[in-house]
Each structure stands twice: as structure tokens, then as C-alpha cells.
Amino acid sequence: MPKPPSIAFQRIRAEVIRLVGLVPEGKFTTYGSIAVHMNVMARHVAFVMSRLTEEESERLPWHRVVGADARISPKMDAELARVQRERLEKEGMKVNERGFILDDEAHFHVVGVQRDIRWSEGGD
DNA sequence: GGAGAGGCTTACT
DNA sequence: AAGTAAGCCTCTC
């Protein structure tokens, strides 16, 4: 198949949501980790996160997902960034003034190893 | 169908 | 640690 339909994004979106929901409390992961695990680009994960619905944003621990440098994305909305930081600190993590998670090694959650998923097909 | 943007990443300064 | 540049893929206009 030369050109995969946009249904791939729906599957990717669903998987991102699932993986984010698996992140335990008091821990965090990165966009890149999820992206590698899903065999997609990091930007796609970020894009999915930015387009979450209200229901999903309340149901999912989106605040446990940060950038590769273990810091809260500065491009995110200031109010959301503040909420994210407060939630992380509330779960036992220390966040710097710049949004860096201090005990990154201790609280990092490994999503999983890289998989060979072809999102273009209907499921292999 | 082309252009611009998006909660990123790695590499180099 | 901060700034710039290029990369890659999908969405939206």
C-alpha cells in the first residue's frame, strides 16, 4: 500500500491514550519513549496529546508525559503547564523552576521496547 | 493539492 | 543550560 489512510492516526491516537493510561502514579515518561515504543514519530505523540478531548484529559494522566529532557514543554499553555507541574509535585516528584524533573532517573517509567507495528494496515 | 503548523528530537554552537 | 537548524509525519486550511 503506497498511501495509508488517516485511520492510522486513529489507531495511533488510541494506542497513545492507552499507554499514557498505563503510566503509574508518581512516575513519568517522555513523548519519545512512547513514540519509539509505537514505532511512530515523537511529534505524533505530542500532536495527539495536544488534541485530547476534555474527557480524555480528565481520564488520562497526561501530566506524567514530558519532553526527552524530562522537563515540561515550554510551548504548552502556561496554565496547563502549571497544572502539570502541580500534579507532578503532588505525586512526589520534584520539579525545577524551569520545569525540569529533578529525580528523573528514579521516577522514569519505561513504556516498553520498540515494536514493529505497521499502522498502515488494518492490523497486520 | 500546496503551504503552514504542531505540548518533539537529535546534533551542533 | 540555552539557542539554532534540520528531520520527520499528519492535520488543517
PDB file of C-alpha atoms (C1' of nucleotides) in Angstrom:
ATOM      1  CA  MET A   1       0.000   0.000   0.000  1.00  0.00           C
ATOM      2  CA  PRO A   2       1.579   3.245  -1.120  1.00  0.00           C
ATOM      3  CA  LYS A   3      -0.671   5.671   0.713  1.00  0.00           C
ATOM      4  CA  PRO A   4      -2.121   4.668   4.109  1.00  0.00           C
ATOM      5  CA  PRO A   5      -5.437   6.255   5.074  1.00  0.00           C
ATOM      6  CA  SER A   6      -5.924   8.503   8.077  1.00  0.00           C
ATOM      7  CA  ILE A   7      -7.349   5.619  10.070  1.00  0.00           C
ATOM      8  CA  ALA A   8      -3.759   5.017  11.068  1.00  0.00           C
ATOM      9  CA  PHE A   9      -3.846   8.171  13.134  1.00  0.00           C
ATOM     10  CA  GLN A  10      -6.940   6.977  14.962  1.00  0.00           C
ATOM     11  CA  ARG A  11      -5.199   3.758  15.902  1.00  0.00           C
ATOM     12  CA  ILE A  12      -2.085   5.651  16.913  1.00  0.00           C
ATOM     13  CA  ARG A  13      -4.177   8.030  18.954  1.00  0.00           C
ATOM     14  CA  ALA A  14      -5.931   5.164  20.717  1.00  0.00           C
ATOM     15  CA  GLU A  15      -2.632   3.471  21.490  1.00  0.00           C
ATOM     16  CA  VAL A  16      -1.077   6.665  22.821  1.00  0.00           C
ATOM     17  CA  ILE A  17      -4.049   7.107  25.116  1.00  0.00           C
ATOM     18  CA  ARG A  18      -3.731   3.527  26.289  1.00  0.00           C
ATOM     19  CA  LEU A  19      -0.017   3.796  27.012  1.00  0.00           C
ATOM     20  CA  VAL A  20      -0.385   7.086  28.855  1.00  0.00           C
ATOM     21  CA  GLY A  21      -3.036   5.467  30.993  1.00  0.00           C
ATOM     22  CA  LEU A  22      -0.552   2.751  31.939  1.00  0.00           C
ATOM     23  CA  VAL A  23       1.906   5.193  33.484  1.00  0.00           C
ATOM     24  CA  PRO A  24       1.806   4.560  37.258  1.00  0.00           C
ATOM     25  CA  GLU A  25       1.302   7.334  39.774  1.00  0.00           C
ATOM     26  CA  GLY A  26       4.459   9.055  40.953  1.00  0.00           C
ATOM     27  CA  LYS A  27       6.217   8.256  37.694  1.00  0.00           C
ATOM     28  CA  PHE A  28       6.600   9.878  34.310  1.00  0.00           C
ATOM     29  CA  THR A  29       7.603   9.082  30.750  1.00  0.00           C
ATOM     30  CA  THR A  30       8.556  11.005  27.644  1.00  0.00           C
ATOM     31  CA  TYR A  31       6.957  11.608  24.255  1.00  0.00           C
ATOM     32  CA  GLY A  32       9.927   9.941  22.621  1.00  0.00           C
ATOM     33  CA  SER A  33       9.641   6.781  24.719  1.00  0.00           C
ATOM     34  CA  ILE A  34       6.036   6.328  23.727  1.00  0.00           C
ATOM     35  CA  ALA A  35       6.825   7.215  20.140  1.00  0.00           C
ATOM     36  CA  VAL A  36       9.652   4.676  19.894  1.00  0.00           C
ATOM     37  CA  HIS A  37       7.528   2.017  21.520  1.00  0.00           C
ATOM     38  CA  MET A  38       4.809   2.636  18.965  1.00  0.00           C
ATOM     39  CA  ASN A  39       7.187   2.979  16.055  1.00  0.00           C
ATOM     40  CA  VAL A  40       5.955   6.466  15.240  1.00  0.00           C
ATOM     41  CA  MET A  41       7.468   9.935  15.391  1.00  0.00           C
ATOM     42  CA  ALA A  42       7.664  11.867  18.624  1.00  0.00           C
ATOM     43  CA  ARG A  43       5.703  14.719  17.105  1.00  0.00           C
ATOM     44  CA  HIS A  44       2.728  12.464  16.527  1.00  0.00           C
ATOM     45  CA  VAL A  45       2.546  11.642  20.201  1.00  0.00           C
ATOM     46  CA  ALA A  46       2.733  15.315  21.030  1.00  0.00           C
ATOM     47  CA  PHE A  47       0.088  16.076  18.440  1.00  0.00           C
ATOM     48  CA  VAL A  48      -2.249  13.507  19.922  1.00  0.00           C
ATOM     49  CA  MET A  49      -1.714  14.948  23.383  1.00  0.00           C
ATOM     50  CA  SER A  50      -2.492  18.446  22.158  1.00  0.00           C
ATOM     51  CA  ARG A  51      -5.753  17.282  20.600  1.00  0.00           C
ATOM     52  CA  LEU A  52      -7.112  15.374  23.609  1.00  0.00           C
ATOM     53  CA  THR A  53     -10.755  15.898  24.447  1.00  0.00           C
ATOM     54  CA  GLU A  54     -11.933  17.086  27.860  1.00  0.00           C
ATOM     55  CA  GLU A  55     -12.969  13.589  28.795  1.00  0.00           C
ATOM     56  CA  GLU A  56      -9.589  12.193  27.845  1.00  0.00           C
ATOM     57  CA  SER A  57      -7.690  14.964  29.570  1.00  0.00           C
ATOM     58  CA  GLU A  58      -9.531  14.186  32.790  1.00  0.00           C
ATOM     59  CA  ARG A  59      -9.298  10.437  32.445  1.00  0.00           C
ATOM     60  CA  LEU A  60      -5.642  10.321  31.428  1.00  0.00           C
ATOM     61  CA  PRO A  61      -2.529  11.233  33.436  1.00  0.00           C
ATOM     62  CA  TRP A  62      -1.271  13.420  30.586  1.00  0.00           C
ATOM     63  CA  HIS A  63       0.770  15.366  33.109  1.00  0.00           C
ATOM     64  CA  ARG A  64       3.036  12.337  33.501  1.00  0.00           C
ATOM     65  CA  VAL A  65       4.264  12.784  29.941  1.00  0.00           C
ATOM     66  CA  VAL A  66       7.119  15.250  29.454  1.00  0.00           C
ATOM     67  CA  GLY A  67       9.837  16.003  26.914  1.00  0.00           C
ATOM     68  CA  ALA A  68      13.023  13.998  26.312  1.00  0.00           C
ATOM     69  CA  ASP A  69      14.953  16.203  28.744  1.00  0.00           C
ATOM     70  CA  ALA A  70      12.496  15.301  31.496  1.00  0.00           C
ATOM     71  CA  ARG A  71      11.017  18.738  31.500  1.00  0.00           C
ATOM     72  CA  ILE A  72       7.582  20.222  30.940  1.00  0.00           C
ATOM     73  CA  SER A  73       7.109  21.553  27.454  1.00  0.00           C
ATOM     74  CA  PRO A  74       7.541  25.338  27.442  1.00  0.00           C
ATOM     75  CA  LYS A  75       5.378  25.574  24.341  1.00  0.00           C
ATOM     76  CA  MET A  76       2.402  24.262  26.202  1.00  0.00           C
ATOM     77  CA  ASP A  77      -0.186  26.628  27.541  1.00  0.00           C
ATOM     78  CA  ALA A  78       1.031  28.367  30.705  1.00  0.00           C
ATOM     79  CA  GLU A  79      -1.998  27.352  32.705  1.00  0.00           C
ATOM     80  CA  LEU A  80      -1.763  23.729  31.628  1.00  0.00           C
ATOM     81  CA  ALA A  81       1.956  23.706  32.375  1.00  0.00           C
ATOM     82  CA  ARG A  82       1.229  24.997  35.849  1.00  0.00           C
ATOM     83  CA  VAL A  83      -1.367  22.282  36.441  1.00  0.00           C
ATOM     84  CA  GLN A  84       1.013  19.650  35.145  1.00  0.00           C
ATOM     85  CA  ARG A  85       3.750  20.798  37.468  1.00  0.00           C
ATOM     86  CA  GLU A  86       1.449  20.892  40.461  1.00  0.00           C
ATOM     87  CA  ARG A  87       0.197  17.397  39.768  1.00  0.00           C
ATOM     88  CA  LEU A  88       3.718  16.029  39.377  1.00  0.00           C
ATOM     89  CA  GLU A  89       4.820  17.571  42.650  1.00  0.00           C
ATOM     90  CA  LYS A  90       1.675  16.283  44.289  1.00  0.00           C
ATOM     91  CA  GLU A  91       2.616  12.770  43.218  1.00  0.00           C
ATOM     92  CA  GLY A  92       6.014  13.036  44.883  1.00  0.00           C
ATOM     93  CA  MET A  93       8.206  14.397  42.097  1.00  0.00           C
ATOM     94  CA  LYS A  94      10.342  17.484  42.371  1.00  0.00           C
ATOM     95  CA  VAL A  95      10.144  20.000  39.541  1.00  0.00           C
ATOM     96  CA  ASN A  96      12.551  22.867  38.988  1.00  0.00           C
ATOM     97  CA  GLU A  97      11.581  26.453  38.316  1.00  0.00           C
ATOM     98  CA  ARG A  98      12.246  25.800  34.662  1.00  0.00           C
ATOM     99  CA  GLY A  99      10.086  22.701  34.632  1.00  0.00           C
ATOM    100  CA  PHE A 100      12.844  20.114  34.917  1.00  0.00           C
ATOM    101  CA  ILE A 101      12.080  16.958  36.886  1.00  0.00           C
ATOM    102  CA  LEU A 102      14.937  16.515  39.348  1.00  0.00           C
ATOM    103  CA  ASP A 103      14.736  12.822  40.257  1.00  0.00           C
ATOM    104  CA  ASP A 104      14.276  11.872  36.657  1.00  0.00           C
ATOM    105  CA  GLU A 105      16.208   8.626  36.921  1.00  0.00           C
ATOM    106  CA  ALA A 106      14.247   7.477  39.945  1.00  0.00           C
ATOM    107  CA  HIS A 107      10.806   8.277  38.569  1.00  0.00           C
ATOM    108  CA  PHE A 108      11.243   7.461  34.902  1.00  0.00           C
ATOM    109  CA  HIS A 109       8.727   4.941  33.628  1.00  0.00           C
ATOM    110  CA  VAL A 110       9.842   2.718  30.772  1.00  0.00           C
ATOM    111  CA  VAL A 111       6.916   2.309  28.424  1.00  0.00           C
ATOM    112  CA  GLY A 112       8.390  -0.687  26.621  1.00  0.00           C
ATOM    113  CA  VAL A 113      10.739  -1.791  23.903  1.00  0.00           C
ATOM    114  CA  GLN A 114      10.428  -0.786  20.293  1.00  0.00           C
ATOM    115  CA  ARG A 115       7.877  -2.745  18.379  1.00  0.00           C
ATOM    116  CA  ASP A 116       7.297  -3.456  14.724  1.00  0.00           C
ATOM    117  CA  ILE A 117       3.859  -2.054  14.234  1.00  0.00           C
ATOM    118  CA  ARG A 118       2.534  -1.170  10.822  1.00  0.00           C
ATOM    119  CA  TRP A 119      -0.173   1.393  11.339  1.00  0.00           C
ATOM    120  CA  SER A 120      -0.918   1.484   7.646  1.00  0.00           C
ATOM    121  CA  GLU A 121      -2.609  -1.898   7.552  1.00  0.00           C
ATOM    122  CA  GLY A 122      -5.798  -2.895   9.286  1.00  0.00           C
ATOM    123  CA  GLY A 123      -3.847  -4.813  11.912  1.00  0.00           C
ATOM    124  CA  ASP A 124      -1.369  -6.939  10.033  1.00  0.00           C
TER     125      ASP A 124
ATOM    126  C1'  DG B   1      -3.003  19.727  -3.880  1.00  0.00           C
ATOM    127  C1'  DG B   2       0.316  23.039  -1.816  1.00  0.00           C
ATOM    128  C1'  DA B   3       1.702  25.543   2.498  1.00  0.00           C
ATOM    129  C1'  DG B   4       1.882  26.175   7.360  1.00  0.00           C
ATOM    130  C1'  DA B   5       1.843  24.428  11.961  1.00  0.00           C
ATOM    131  C1'  DG B   6       2.313  21.145  15.929  1.00  0.00           C
ATOM    132  C1'  DG B   7       2.674  20.111  24.075  1.00  0.00           C
ATOM    133  C1'  DC B   8       9.151  16.741  19.746  1.00  0.00           C
ATOM    134  C1'  DT B   9      14.129  15.045  18.817  1.00  0.00           C
ATOM    135  C1'  DT B  10      18.947  14.892  17.881  1.00  0.00           C
ATOM    136  C1'  DA B  11      23.106  17.390  16.782  1.00  0.00           C
ATOM    137  C1'  DC B  12      25.955  21.355  16.959  1.00  0.00           C
ATOM    138  C1'  DT B  13      27.273  26.077  18.797  1.00  0.00           C
TER     139       DT B  13
ATOM    140  C1'  DA C   1      21.692  25.421  30.136  1.00  0.00           C
ATOM    141  C1'  DA C   2      20.063  27.979  26.084  1.00  0.00           C
ATOM    142  C1'  DG C   3      19.666  28.834  21.018  1.00  0.00           C
ATOM    143  C1'  DT C   4      19.533  27.347  16.014  1.00  0.00           C
ATOM    144  C1'  DA C   5      18.820  24.043  12.311  1.00  0.00           C
ATOM    145  C1'  DA C   6      17.135  20.069  10.136  1.00  0.00           C
ATOM    146  C1'  DG C   7      14.219  15.995  10.314  1.00  0.00           C
ATOM    147  C1'  DC C   8      10.342  13.556  10.049  1.00  0.00           C
ATOM    148  C1'  DC C   9       4.825  12.636   9.685  1.00  0.00           C
ATOM    149  C1'  DT C  10      -0.019  14.028   9.987  1.00  0.00           C
ATOM    150  C1'  DC C  11      -3.528  17.602  10.491  1.00  0.00           C
ATOM    151  C1'  DT C  12      -5.902  21.682   8.946  1.00  0.00           C
ATOM    152  C1'  DC C  13      -6.803  25.450   5.938  1.00  0.00           C
TER     153       DC C  13
END
